[in-house]
Tab-separated table of C-alpha atoms in Angstrom:
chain	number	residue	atom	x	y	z
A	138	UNK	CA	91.334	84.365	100.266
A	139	UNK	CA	92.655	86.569	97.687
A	140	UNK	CA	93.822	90.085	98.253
A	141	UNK	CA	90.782	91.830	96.677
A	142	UNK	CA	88.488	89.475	99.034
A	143	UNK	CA	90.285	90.608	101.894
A	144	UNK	CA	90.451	94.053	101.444
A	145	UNK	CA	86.571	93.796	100.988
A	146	UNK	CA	86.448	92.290	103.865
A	147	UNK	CA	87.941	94.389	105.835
A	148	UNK	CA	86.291	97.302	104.033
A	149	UNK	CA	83.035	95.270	105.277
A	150	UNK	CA	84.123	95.207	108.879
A	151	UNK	CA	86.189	98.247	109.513
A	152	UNK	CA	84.235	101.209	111.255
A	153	UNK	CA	85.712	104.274	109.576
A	154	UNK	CA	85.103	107.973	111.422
A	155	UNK	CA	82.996	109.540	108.780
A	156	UNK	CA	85.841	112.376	109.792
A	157	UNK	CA	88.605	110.893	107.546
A	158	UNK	CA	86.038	110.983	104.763
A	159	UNK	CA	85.625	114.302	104.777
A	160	UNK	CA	89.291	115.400	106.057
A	161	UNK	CA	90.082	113.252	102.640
A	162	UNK	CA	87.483	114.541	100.363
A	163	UNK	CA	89.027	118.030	101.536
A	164	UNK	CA	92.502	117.599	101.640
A	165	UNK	CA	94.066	118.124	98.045
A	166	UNK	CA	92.137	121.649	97.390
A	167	UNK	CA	93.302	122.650	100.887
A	168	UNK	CA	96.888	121.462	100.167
A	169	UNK	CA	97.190	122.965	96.859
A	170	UNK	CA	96.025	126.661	97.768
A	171	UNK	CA	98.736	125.990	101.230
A	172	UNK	CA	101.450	124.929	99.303
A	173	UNK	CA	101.034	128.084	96.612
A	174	UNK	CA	100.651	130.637	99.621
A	175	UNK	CA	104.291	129.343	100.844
A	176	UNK	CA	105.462	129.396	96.950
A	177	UNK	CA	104.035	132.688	97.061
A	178	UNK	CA	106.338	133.709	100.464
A	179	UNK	CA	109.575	132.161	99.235
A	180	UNK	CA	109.119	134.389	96.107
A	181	UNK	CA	108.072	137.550	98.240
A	182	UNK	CA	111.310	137.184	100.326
A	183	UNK	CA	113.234	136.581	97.647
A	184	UNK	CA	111.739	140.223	96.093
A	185	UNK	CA	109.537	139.152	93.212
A	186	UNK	CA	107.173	141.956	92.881
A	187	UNK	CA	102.888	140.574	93.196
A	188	UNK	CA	104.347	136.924	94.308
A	189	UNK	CA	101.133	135.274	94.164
A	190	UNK	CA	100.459	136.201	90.648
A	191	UNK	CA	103.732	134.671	90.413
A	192	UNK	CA	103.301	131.952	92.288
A	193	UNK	CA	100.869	130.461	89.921
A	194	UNK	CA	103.283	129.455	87.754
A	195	UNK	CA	104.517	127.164	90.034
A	196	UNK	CA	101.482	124.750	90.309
A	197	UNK	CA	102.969	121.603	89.167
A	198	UNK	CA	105.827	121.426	92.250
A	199	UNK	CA	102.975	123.004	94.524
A	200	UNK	CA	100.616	119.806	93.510
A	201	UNK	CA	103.452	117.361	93.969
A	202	UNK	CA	104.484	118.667	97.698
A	203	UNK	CA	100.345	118.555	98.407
A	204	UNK	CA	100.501	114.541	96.584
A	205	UNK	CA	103.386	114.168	99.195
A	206	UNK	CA	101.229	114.651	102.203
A	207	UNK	CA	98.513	113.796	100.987
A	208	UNK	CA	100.271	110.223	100.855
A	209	UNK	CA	101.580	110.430	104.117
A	210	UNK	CA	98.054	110.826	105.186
A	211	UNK	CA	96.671	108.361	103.236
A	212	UNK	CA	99.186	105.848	104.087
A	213	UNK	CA	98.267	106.727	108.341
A	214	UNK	CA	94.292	105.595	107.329
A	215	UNK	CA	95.172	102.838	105.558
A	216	UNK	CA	97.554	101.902	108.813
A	217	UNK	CA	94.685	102.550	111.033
A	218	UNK	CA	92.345	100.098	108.981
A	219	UNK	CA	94.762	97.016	108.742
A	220	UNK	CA	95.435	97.877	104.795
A	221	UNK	CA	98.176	99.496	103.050
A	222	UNK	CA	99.188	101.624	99.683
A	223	UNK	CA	100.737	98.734	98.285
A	224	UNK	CA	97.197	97.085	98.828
A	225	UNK	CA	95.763	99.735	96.482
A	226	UNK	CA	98.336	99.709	93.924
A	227	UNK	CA	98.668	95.787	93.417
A	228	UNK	CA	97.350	94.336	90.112
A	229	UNK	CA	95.274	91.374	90.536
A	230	UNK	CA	96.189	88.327	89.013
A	231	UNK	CA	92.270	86.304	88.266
A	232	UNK	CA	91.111	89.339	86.483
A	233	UNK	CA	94.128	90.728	84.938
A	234	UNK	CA	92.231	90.369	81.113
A	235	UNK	CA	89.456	92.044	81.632
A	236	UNK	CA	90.934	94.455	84.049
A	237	UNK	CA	92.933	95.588	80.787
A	238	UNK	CA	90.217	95.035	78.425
A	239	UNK	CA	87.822	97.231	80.507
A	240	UNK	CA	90.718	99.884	81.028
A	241	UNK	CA	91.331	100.490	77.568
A	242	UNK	CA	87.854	100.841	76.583
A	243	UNK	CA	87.506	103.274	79.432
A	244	UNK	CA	90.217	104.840	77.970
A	245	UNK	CA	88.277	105.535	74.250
A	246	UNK	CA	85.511	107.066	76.073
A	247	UNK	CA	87.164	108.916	78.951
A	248	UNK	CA	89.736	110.880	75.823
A	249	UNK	CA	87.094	113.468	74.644
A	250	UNK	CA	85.543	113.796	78.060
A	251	UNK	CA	88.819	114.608	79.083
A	252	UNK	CA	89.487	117.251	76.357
A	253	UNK	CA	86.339	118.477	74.863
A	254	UNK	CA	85.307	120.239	78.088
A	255	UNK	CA	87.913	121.864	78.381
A	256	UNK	CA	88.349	123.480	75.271
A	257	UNK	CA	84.678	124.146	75.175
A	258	UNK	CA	84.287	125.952	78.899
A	259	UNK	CA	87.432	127.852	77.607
A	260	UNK	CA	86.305	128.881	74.732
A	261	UNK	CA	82.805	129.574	76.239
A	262	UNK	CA	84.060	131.244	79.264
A	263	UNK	CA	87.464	133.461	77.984
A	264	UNK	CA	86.458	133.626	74.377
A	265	UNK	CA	89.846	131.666	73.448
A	266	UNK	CA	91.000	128.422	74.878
A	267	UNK	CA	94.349	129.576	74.545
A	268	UNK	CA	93.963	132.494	76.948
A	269	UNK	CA	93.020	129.481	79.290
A	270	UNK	CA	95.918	128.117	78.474
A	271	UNK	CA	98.294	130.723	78.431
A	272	UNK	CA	97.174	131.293	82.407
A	273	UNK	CA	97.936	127.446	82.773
A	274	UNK	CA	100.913	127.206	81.639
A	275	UNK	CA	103.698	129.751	82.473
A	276	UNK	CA	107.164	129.901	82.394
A	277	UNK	CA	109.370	128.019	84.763
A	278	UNK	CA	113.056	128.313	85.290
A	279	UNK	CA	114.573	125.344	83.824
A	280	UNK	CA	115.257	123.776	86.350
A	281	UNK	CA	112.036	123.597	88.212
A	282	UNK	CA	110.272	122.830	85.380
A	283	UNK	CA	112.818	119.763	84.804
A	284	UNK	CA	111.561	118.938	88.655
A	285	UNK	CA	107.896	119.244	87.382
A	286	UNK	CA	108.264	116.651	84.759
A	287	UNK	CA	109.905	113.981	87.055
A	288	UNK	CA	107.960	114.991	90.761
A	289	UNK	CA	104.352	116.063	89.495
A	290	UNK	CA	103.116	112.987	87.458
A	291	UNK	CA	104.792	110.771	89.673
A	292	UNK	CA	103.308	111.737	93.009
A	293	UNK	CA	99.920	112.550	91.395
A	294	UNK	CA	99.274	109.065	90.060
A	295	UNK	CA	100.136	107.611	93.074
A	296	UNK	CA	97.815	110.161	95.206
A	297	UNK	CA	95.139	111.455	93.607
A	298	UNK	CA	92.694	108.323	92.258
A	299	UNK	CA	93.760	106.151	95.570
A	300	UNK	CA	92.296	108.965	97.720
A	301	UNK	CA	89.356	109.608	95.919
A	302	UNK	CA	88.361	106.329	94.958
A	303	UNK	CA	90.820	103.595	96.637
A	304	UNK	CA	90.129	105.080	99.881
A	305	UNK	CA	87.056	107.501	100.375
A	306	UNK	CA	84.629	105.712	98.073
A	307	UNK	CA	84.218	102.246	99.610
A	308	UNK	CA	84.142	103.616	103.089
A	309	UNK	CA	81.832	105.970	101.656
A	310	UNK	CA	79.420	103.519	100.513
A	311	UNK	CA	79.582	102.186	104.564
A	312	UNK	CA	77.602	105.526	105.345
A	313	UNK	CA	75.045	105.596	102.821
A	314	UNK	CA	72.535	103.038	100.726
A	315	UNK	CA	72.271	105.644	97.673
A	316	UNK	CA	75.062	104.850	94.731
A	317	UNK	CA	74.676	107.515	93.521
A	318	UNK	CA	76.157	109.958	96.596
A	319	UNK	CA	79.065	107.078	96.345
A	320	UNK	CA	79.635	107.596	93.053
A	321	UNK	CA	79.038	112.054	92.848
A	322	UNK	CA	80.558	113.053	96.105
A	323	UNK	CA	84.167	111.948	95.311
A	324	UNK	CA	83.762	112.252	91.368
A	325	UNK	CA	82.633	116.001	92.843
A	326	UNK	CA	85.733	116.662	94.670
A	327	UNK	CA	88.283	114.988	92.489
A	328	UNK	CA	86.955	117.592	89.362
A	329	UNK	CA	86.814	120.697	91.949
A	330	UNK	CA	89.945	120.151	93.210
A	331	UNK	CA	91.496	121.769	90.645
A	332	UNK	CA	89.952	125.061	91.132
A	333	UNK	CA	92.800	125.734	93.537
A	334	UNK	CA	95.414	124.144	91.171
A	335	UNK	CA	96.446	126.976	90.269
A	336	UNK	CA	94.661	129.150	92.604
A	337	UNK	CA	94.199	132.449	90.281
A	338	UNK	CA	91.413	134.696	91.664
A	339	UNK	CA	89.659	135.302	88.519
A	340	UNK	CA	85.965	133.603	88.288
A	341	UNK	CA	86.579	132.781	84.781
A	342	UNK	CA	89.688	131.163	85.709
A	343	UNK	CA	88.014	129.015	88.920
A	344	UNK	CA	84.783	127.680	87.001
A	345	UNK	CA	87.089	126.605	84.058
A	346	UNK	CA	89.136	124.530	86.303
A	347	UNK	CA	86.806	123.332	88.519
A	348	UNK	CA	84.308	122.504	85.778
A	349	UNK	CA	86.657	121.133	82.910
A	350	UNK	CA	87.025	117.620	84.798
A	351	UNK	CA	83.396	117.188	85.610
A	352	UNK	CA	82.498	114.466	83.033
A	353	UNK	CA	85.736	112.586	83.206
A	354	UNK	CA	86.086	112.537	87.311
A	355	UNK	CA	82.147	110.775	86.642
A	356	UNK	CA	83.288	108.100	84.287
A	357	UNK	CA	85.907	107.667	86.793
A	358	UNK	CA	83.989	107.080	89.859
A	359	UNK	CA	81.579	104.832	87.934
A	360	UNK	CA	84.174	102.762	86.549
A	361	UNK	CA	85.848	101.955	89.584
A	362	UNK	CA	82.689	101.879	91.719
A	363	UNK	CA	81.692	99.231	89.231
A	364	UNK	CA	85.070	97.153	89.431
A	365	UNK	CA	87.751	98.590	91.938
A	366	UNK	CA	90.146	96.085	90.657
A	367	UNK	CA	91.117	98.002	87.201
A	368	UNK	CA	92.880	101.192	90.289
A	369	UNK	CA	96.332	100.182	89.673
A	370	UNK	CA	95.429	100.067	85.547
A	371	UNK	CA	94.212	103.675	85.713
A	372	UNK	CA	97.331	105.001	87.601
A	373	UNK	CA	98.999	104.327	84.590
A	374	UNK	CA	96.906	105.874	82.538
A	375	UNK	CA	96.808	108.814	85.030
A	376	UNK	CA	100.245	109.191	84.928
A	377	UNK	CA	100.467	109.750	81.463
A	378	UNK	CA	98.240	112.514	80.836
A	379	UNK	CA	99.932	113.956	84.342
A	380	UNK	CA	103.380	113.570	82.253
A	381	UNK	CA	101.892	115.225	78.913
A	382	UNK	CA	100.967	118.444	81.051
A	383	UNK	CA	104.567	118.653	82.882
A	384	UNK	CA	106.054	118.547	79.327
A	385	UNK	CA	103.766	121.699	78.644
A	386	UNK	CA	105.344	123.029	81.327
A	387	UNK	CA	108.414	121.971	80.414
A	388	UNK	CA	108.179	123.365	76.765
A	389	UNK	CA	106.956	127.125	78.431
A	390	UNK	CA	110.470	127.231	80.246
């Protein structure tokens, strides 16, 4: 039996608490706006005036201590339902051609729904996508910014797609007939998610983030509802447009 038979199968037979669906579905935005509020204390001790303004800046470390636990977690559901990460991450060897094929065509497409969102809900919702930006993307002291580029896209790749859609989706589809709910509820949470990433109380701010990802989190969930087996492909992937967004960061410091 190969390895993507057997996890089927055990997907198949496993009786998952619909409780870990949701703790999972939840988990990232909860993590994110935690791990800013302690950001937020470290710099109010150390006497930064209106730390959680400040704090924002500091997304990309915040993110990669929430992908930490987040993995931890992961990893303890996996345990509990006779899998593993490494089950997630492994490329499979029968479909290894068309796994790549299909992943760099999703590639083409998934580009400008990756960036033409959100430069238009920018532009539509601040006037400027570069006032978007500019709240993005602040300064850093060097070296944190140096531990964004190596920590963030790292951790991310590695956490964010195997919750949504390595773990939550096919135990998702256990609890209801409709594809579609499989394929919206996690696309859904994956593009909100980053509402809290930075968390910045300013509407404009929230809907841009948790919009801008809408269409591409969709494609996402589709694609891999469609054929799990091209996961480990997309962590690449994932991991490179993580790395391009540290080296903003990186370039602000």
């Amino acid at each position: 039996m190969t390895t993507l038979t057997a996890a089927a199968a055990t997907r198949d037979t496993v009786r998952v608490p619909g409780r870990r669906i949701v703790e999972l579905l939840l988990v990232r935005l909860a993590l994110f706006a935690v791990f800013q509020a302690v950001i937020a204390g470290l710099l109010a001790l150390g006497g930064t005036e209106n730390a959680w303004a400040a704090s924002a800046a500091w997304w990309p470390l915040a993110a990669a201590a929430a992908n930490l636990v987040n993995l931890g977690l992961l990893a303890h559901y996996l345990r509990l339902d006779g899998s593993s990460l490494g089950a997630l991450y492994r490329f499979q060897r029968g479909t290894r051609g068309r796994d790549i094929l299909t992943t760099l065509v999703a590639v083409l497409i998934a580009a400008p729904l990756a960036a033409l969102p959100n430069i238009g809900l920018a532009t539509w919702l601040f006037g400027d996508p570069r006032i978007a930006l500019d709240l993005f993307v602040q300064p850093l002291p060097m070296w944190a910014a140096i531990a964004a580029v190596v920590l963030f896209p790292i951790t991310t790749a590695l956490a964010e797609l195997p919750n949504y859609y390595g773990y939550v989706q096919p135990r998702l589809a256990q609890l209801t007939r409709s594809a579609w709910l499989v394929v919206l509820v996690p696309a859904l949470m994956h593009a909100v998610q980053h509402a809290a990433l930075p968390l910045i109380f300013d509407i404009e701010f929230i809907l841009w983030r948790a919009l801008m990802f809408v269409p591409f989190a969709l494609l996402v969930s589709a694609l891999l509802r469609w054929r799990p087996s091209v996961l480990p492909y997309l962590l690449i992937v994932h991991f490179a447009l993580d790395l391009q967004a540290a080296l903003m960061v990186l370039g602000a410091a």
